[in-house]
Short mmCIF file of C-alpha atoms and ligand atoms in Angstrom, two decimals:
data_model
loop_
_atom_site.label_atom_id
_atom_site.label_comp_id
_atom_site.label_asym_id
_atom_site.label_seq_id
_atom_site.Cartn_x
_atom_site.Cartn_y
_atom_site.Cartn_z
CA MET A 1 1.87 6.00 -18.69
CA LYS A 2 3.52 4.58 -15.59
CA ARG A 3 3.78 0.84 -15.16
CA ILE A 4 2.50 -0.32 -11.78
CA VAL A 5 2.98 -3.71 -10.15
CA PHE A 6 0.81 -4.63 -7.17
CA LEU A 7 1.83 -7.03 -4.41
CA ILE A 8 -1.13 -8.38 -2.45
CA SER A 9 -2.02 -11.23 -0.10
CA GLY A 10 -5.75 -10.92 0.37
CA ASN A 11 -9.03 -9.32 -0.58
CA GLY A 12 -7.62 -6.55 -2.76
CA THR A 13 -10.13 -3.75 -2.13
CA ASN A 14 -7.32 -1.20 -2.44
CA LEU A 15 -6.25 -2.82 -5.70
CA GLN A 16 -9.86 -2.55 -6.88
CA ALA A 17 -10.00 1.16 -6.03
CA ILE A 18 -6.82 1.82 -8.02
CA MET A 19 -7.94 -0.34 -10.96
CA ASP A 20 -11.19 1.65 -11.04
CA ASN A 21 -9.31 4.96 -11.06
CA CYS A 22 -6.99 3.74 -13.82
CA LYS A 23 -10.04 2.80 -15.90
CA THR A 24 -11.56 6.27 -15.62
CA GLY A 25 -8.20 7.79 -16.56
CA ASP A 26 -7.93 9.63 -13.26
CA ILE A 27 -4.74 7.69 -12.54
CA LYS A 28 -2.55 7.68 -15.61
CA ALA A 29 -1.03 4.23 -15.28
CA ASN A 30 -1.18 0.67 -16.48
CA ILE A 31 -1.31 -2.03 -13.84
CA VAL A 32 1.00 -4.48 -15.58
CA SER A 33 0.94 -7.28 -13.03
CA VAL A 34 -0.62 -8.31 -9.73
CA ILE A 35 1.57 -10.62 -7.68
CA SER A 36 0.46 -12.59 -4.66
CA ASN A 37 2.25 -14.85 -2.23
CA ASN A 38 -1.16 -16.37 -1.46
CA PRO A 39 -2.69 -18.44 -4.26
CA ASP A 40 -6.17 -17.97 -2.73
CA ALA A 41 -6.04 -14.17 -2.54
CA PHE A 42 -9.34 -12.82 -3.84
CA GLY A 43 -7.45 -9.84 -5.27
CA LEU A 44 -6.11 -12.20 -7.96
CA GLU A 45 -9.68 -12.78 -9.17
CA ARG A 46 -10.31 -9.04 -9.18
CA ALA A 47 -7.23 -8.53 -11.38
CA LYS A 48 -8.16 -11.37 -13.73
CA SER A 49 -11.62 -9.99 -14.27
CA GLU A 50 -10.02 -6.72 -15.40
CA GLY A 51 -7.75 -8.64 -17.77
CA ILE A 52 -4.63 -7.87 -15.74
CA GLU A 53 -1.76 -10.38 -15.63
CA THR A 54 -1.45 -12.21 -12.32
CA LYS A 55 1.41 -14.14 -10.80
CA VAL A 56 1.52 -16.36 -7.72
CA ILE A 57 4.84 -16.69 -5.94
CA ASN A 58 3.93 -18.77 -2.92
CA HIS A 59 6.29 -18.19 0.01
CA LYS A 60 5.44 -21.71 1.25
CA ASP A 61 7.36 -23.12 -1.73
CA TYR A 62 10.61 -21.58 -0.47
CA LYS A 63 12.91 -22.66 2.33
CA THR A 64 14.08 -19.14 3.18
CA ARG A 65 12.92 -15.57 2.87
CA ASP A 66 15.98 -14.83 0.70
CA LEU A 67 15.09 -17.53 -1.82
CA PHE A 68 11.51 -16.28 -2.01
CA ASP A 69 12.72 -12.69 -2.49
CA ASN A 70 15.20 -13.76 -5.20
CA ASP A 71 12.40 -15.16 -7.32
CA LEU A 72 10.13 -12.23 -6.56
CA PHE A 73 12.93 -9.84 -7.52
CA LYS A 74 13.59 -11.67 -10.79
CA TYR A 75 9.93 -11.59 -11.70
CA ILE A 76 9.57 -7.90 -10.86
CA GLU A 77 12.70 -7.08 -12.87
CA GLY A 78 11.16 -8.78 -15.89
CA VAL A 79 8.02 -6.67 -15.56
CA ASN A 80 10.09 -3.48 -15.28
CA PRO A 81 7.72 -1.36 -13.20
CA ASP A 82 7.91 2.37 -12.48
CA LEU A 83 6.08 1.83 -9.21
CA ILE A 84 5.56 -1.15 -6.90
CA VAL A 85 2.50 -0.91 -4.69
CA LEU A 86 2.17 -3.03 -1.55
CA ALA A 87 -1.53 -3.26 -0.77
CA GLY A 88 -2.12 -5.77 1.98
CA PHE A 89 1.04 -7.73 1.16
CA MET A 90 1.72 -9.77 4.28
CA ARG A 91 5.40 -10.61 3.79
CA ILE A 92 8.43 -8.66 4.95
CA LEU A 93 10.68 -7.89 1.99
CA THR A 94 14.47 -8.23 2.25
CA PRO A 95 16.96 -5.46 1.34
CA LYS A 96 17.51 -7.17 -2.01
CA ILE A 97 14.16 -5.69 -3.04
CA THR A 98 13.76 -2.71 -0.70
CA ASP A 99 17.23 -1.31 -1.54
CA SER A 100 17.00 -1.94 -5.27
CA TYR A 101 13.63 -0.25 -5.54
CA PHE A 102 13.94 2.38 -2.80
CA GLY A 103 11.81 5.34 -3.90
CA LYS A 104 9.76 3.12 -6.17
CA ILE A 105 7.92 0.99 -3.59
CA ILE A 106 5.06 2.31 -1.50
CA ASN A 107 2.96 0.67 1.20
CA ILE A 108 -0.37 1.43 2.80
CA HIS A 109 -0.62 0.79 6.53
CA PRO A 110 -3.78 1.00 8.64
CA SER A 111 -2.56 3.24 11.46
CA LEU A 112 -1.20 6.69 12.09
CA LEU A 113 2.47 5.71 11.94
CA PRO A 114 4.74 5.74 13.89
CA LYS A 115 1.89 4.52 16.09
CA TYR A 116 1.13 0.81 15.74
CA PRO A 117 3.48 -0.63 13.13
CA GLY A 118 2.83 -4.32 12.43
CA LEU A 119 -0.41 -6.25 12.86
CA ASP A 120 -3.76 -5.81 14.65
CA THR A 121 -3.76 -2.03 14.51
CA HIS A 122 -7.56 -1.71 14.69
CA SER A 123 -7.88 -3.83 17.85
CA LYS A 124 -5.11 -1.79 19.46
CA VAL A 125 -6.96 1.44 18.70
CA ILE A 126 -10.13 0.03 20.32
CA GLU A 127 -8.30 -1.47 23.31
CA ASN A 128 -6.50 1.78 23.99
CA LYS A 129 -9.68 3.85 23.48
CA ASP A 130 -7.84 6.11 21.04
CA SER A 131 -9.81 9.14 19.94
CA HIS A 132 -8.37 8.91 16.42
CA HIS A 133 -7.31 6.23 13.98
CA GLY A 134 -6.14 6.43 10.43
CA VAL A 135 -4.04 5.41 7.50
CA SER A 136 -0.45 6.01 6.46
CA ILE A 137 1.17 5.70 3.06
CA HIS A 138 4.92 5.57 2.98
CA TYR A 139 7.89 4.65 0.85
CA VAL A 140 9.18 1.22 1.81
CA SER A 141 12.57 0.99 3.47
CA ASN A 142 14.41 -1.83 5.24
CA GLU A 143 12.57 -1.15 8.46
CA LEU A 144 9.02 -2.47 8.83
CA ASP A 145 6.34 0.23 8.38
CA ALA A 146 8.91 2.97 8.87
CA GLY A 147 10.00 4.40 5.51
CA PRO A 148 9.51 8.09 4.56
CA LEU A 149 5.88 9.12 5.09
CA ILE A 150 3.97 10.42 2.10
CA ALA A 151 0.47 10.87 3.41
CA GLN A 152 -1.78 10.25 6.37
CA ALA A 153 -5.53 10.35 6.73
CA THR A 154 -7.17 10.60 10.11
CA ILE A 155 -10.62 9.51 11.23
CA LYS A 156 -12.33 10.03 14.58
CA THR A 157 -13.23 6.87 16.45
CA LYS A 158 -16.83 6.50 17.63
CA ASP A 159 -18.13 5.34 20.99
CA ALA A 160 -19.21 1.69 21.02
CA GLU A 161 -18.00 1.14 17.47
CA THR A 162 -17.36 -2.52 16.68
CA LEU A 163 -14.10 -3.75 15.23
CA ASP A 164 -15.79 -4.50 11.90
CA GLU A 165 -17.34 -1.05 11.69
CA LEU A 166 -14.00 0.59 12.39
CA ILE A 167 -12.21 -1.57 9.82
CA GLU A 168 -14.85 -0.68 7.23
CA ARG A 169 -14.34 3.05 7.78
CA VAL A 170 -10.57 2.66 7.64
CA HIS A 171 -10.87 0.79 4.35
CA ALA A 172 -13.09 3.47 2.84
CA THR A 173 -10.51 6.04 3.92
CA GLU A 174 -7.68 3.99 2.42
CA HIS A 175 -9.35 3.82 -0.97
CA LYS A 176 -9.62 7.60 -1.11
CA ILE A 177 -6.16 8.56 0.05
CA PHE A 178 -4.33 5.75 -1.75
CA SER A 179 -5.98 6.71 -5.04
CA LYS A 180 -4.94 10.30 -4.51
CA VAL A 181 -1.32 9.49 -3.67
CA ILE A 182 -0.92 7.05 -6.55
CA LYS A 183 -2.39 9.61 -8.93
CA PHE A 184 0.13 12.22 -7.73
CA ILE A 185 3.04 9.78 -8.04
CA CYS A 186 1.99 8.84 -11.57
CA ASP A 187 1.79 12.53 -12.46
CA ASP A 188 5.34 13.02 -11.05
CA GLN A 189 3.97 15.36 -8.40
CA ILE A 190 5.33 13.22 -5.57
CA ILE A 191 8.87 11.89 -5.72
CA LEU A 192 11.48 10.66 -3.28
CA ASP A 193 14.70 12.63 -3.65
CA THR A 194 17.72 11.53 -1.58
CA GLY A 195 15.44 10.10 1.09
CA LYS A 196 13.10 13.10 1.26
CA VAL A 197 9.56 13.17 -0.05
CA ILE A 198 9.13 16.10 -2.44
CA PHE A 199 5.71 17.45 -3.39
CA HIS A 200 5.29 19.47 -6.55
CA ASP A 201 2.23 21.71 -6.94
CA ILE A 202 0.37 20.04 -4.09
CA LYS A 203 -0.83 22.01 -1.10
CA THR A 204 0.59 20.32 1.99
CA ASN A 205 1.50 21.30 5.48
CA GLY A 206 5.09 21.23 4.33
CA VAL A 207 5.78 17.77 5.66
CA HIS A 208 3.28 15.44 4.12
CA ILE A 209 -0.28 15.35 2.92
CA ASP A 210 -2.35 15.13 6.06
CA GLU A 211 -6.04 14.76 5.49
CA TYR A 212 -8.98 14.46 7.77
CA PHE A 213 -11.90 12.34 6.63
CA GLU A 214 -15.34 12.06 8.16
CA ILE A 215 -16.32 8.59 6.94
C1 LIG B 1 -5.39 -2.68 4.26
O1 LIG B 1 -6.02 -2.35 5.46
C2 LIG B 1 -3.97 -2.17 4.23
O2 LIG B 1 -3.79 -0.98 4.95
C3 LIG B 1 -3.22 -3.30 4.91
O3 LIG B 1 -3.85 -4.46 4.45
C4 LIG B 1 -5.20 -4.19 4.12
C5 LIG B 1 -5.45 -4.67 2.73
O4 LIG B 1 -6.80 -4.59 2.38
N1 LIG B 1 -1.80 -3.21 4.62
P1 LIG B 1 -7.27 -4.95 0.92
O5 LIG B 1 -6.70 -6.33 0.59
O6 LIG B 1 -6.74 -3.91 -0.01
O7 LIG B 1 -8.75 -4.97 0.98
#
């Protein structure tokens, strides 16, 4: 069983989806710790109610990003994870962590990267009247939202759709594709080998899993 550590800052619906899939045995992993930089993150309550260890490392208690990352690194080292999952973690990690765990950290981002790295992706999609929106899952590198892509899921935007409606559909899409990717990683069917994502026994277009959802 793989040991997974989650890093979150907020609601934790993606965490919930993965916890649910671990419980059914679909994902063969133990979530050994859920870490948040935000003491009020609701995801911490979700983890506690599943009996999962939680840890708050509040960035506001640190003078610099490096000091925060040092403590985060120490804590993660102690937990000894096989996989670190960033699911709505709103801090940029320093190379201390991204280099040490390259190939072992993944992130979910609500856009079709390389389009719209950073914040406010949903509003940008609406403002620009994009015909499609989606989700990307990638290995984390030193560059924000730019590490090797593992999977993308695309949804069609709808006329006159509100921001909240779009966000809800993106979230539903995230829960599906993230669960799938994490399952494959835990089954050793997806690995990062010298910077390249390798898929074993998974039908792909040769580059990455690219799925289309009608949610
Ligand atoms: C998701 O939209 C994810 O793509 C982004 O942050 C959000 C987290 O949502 N990185 P939740 O906390 O999992 O509900």
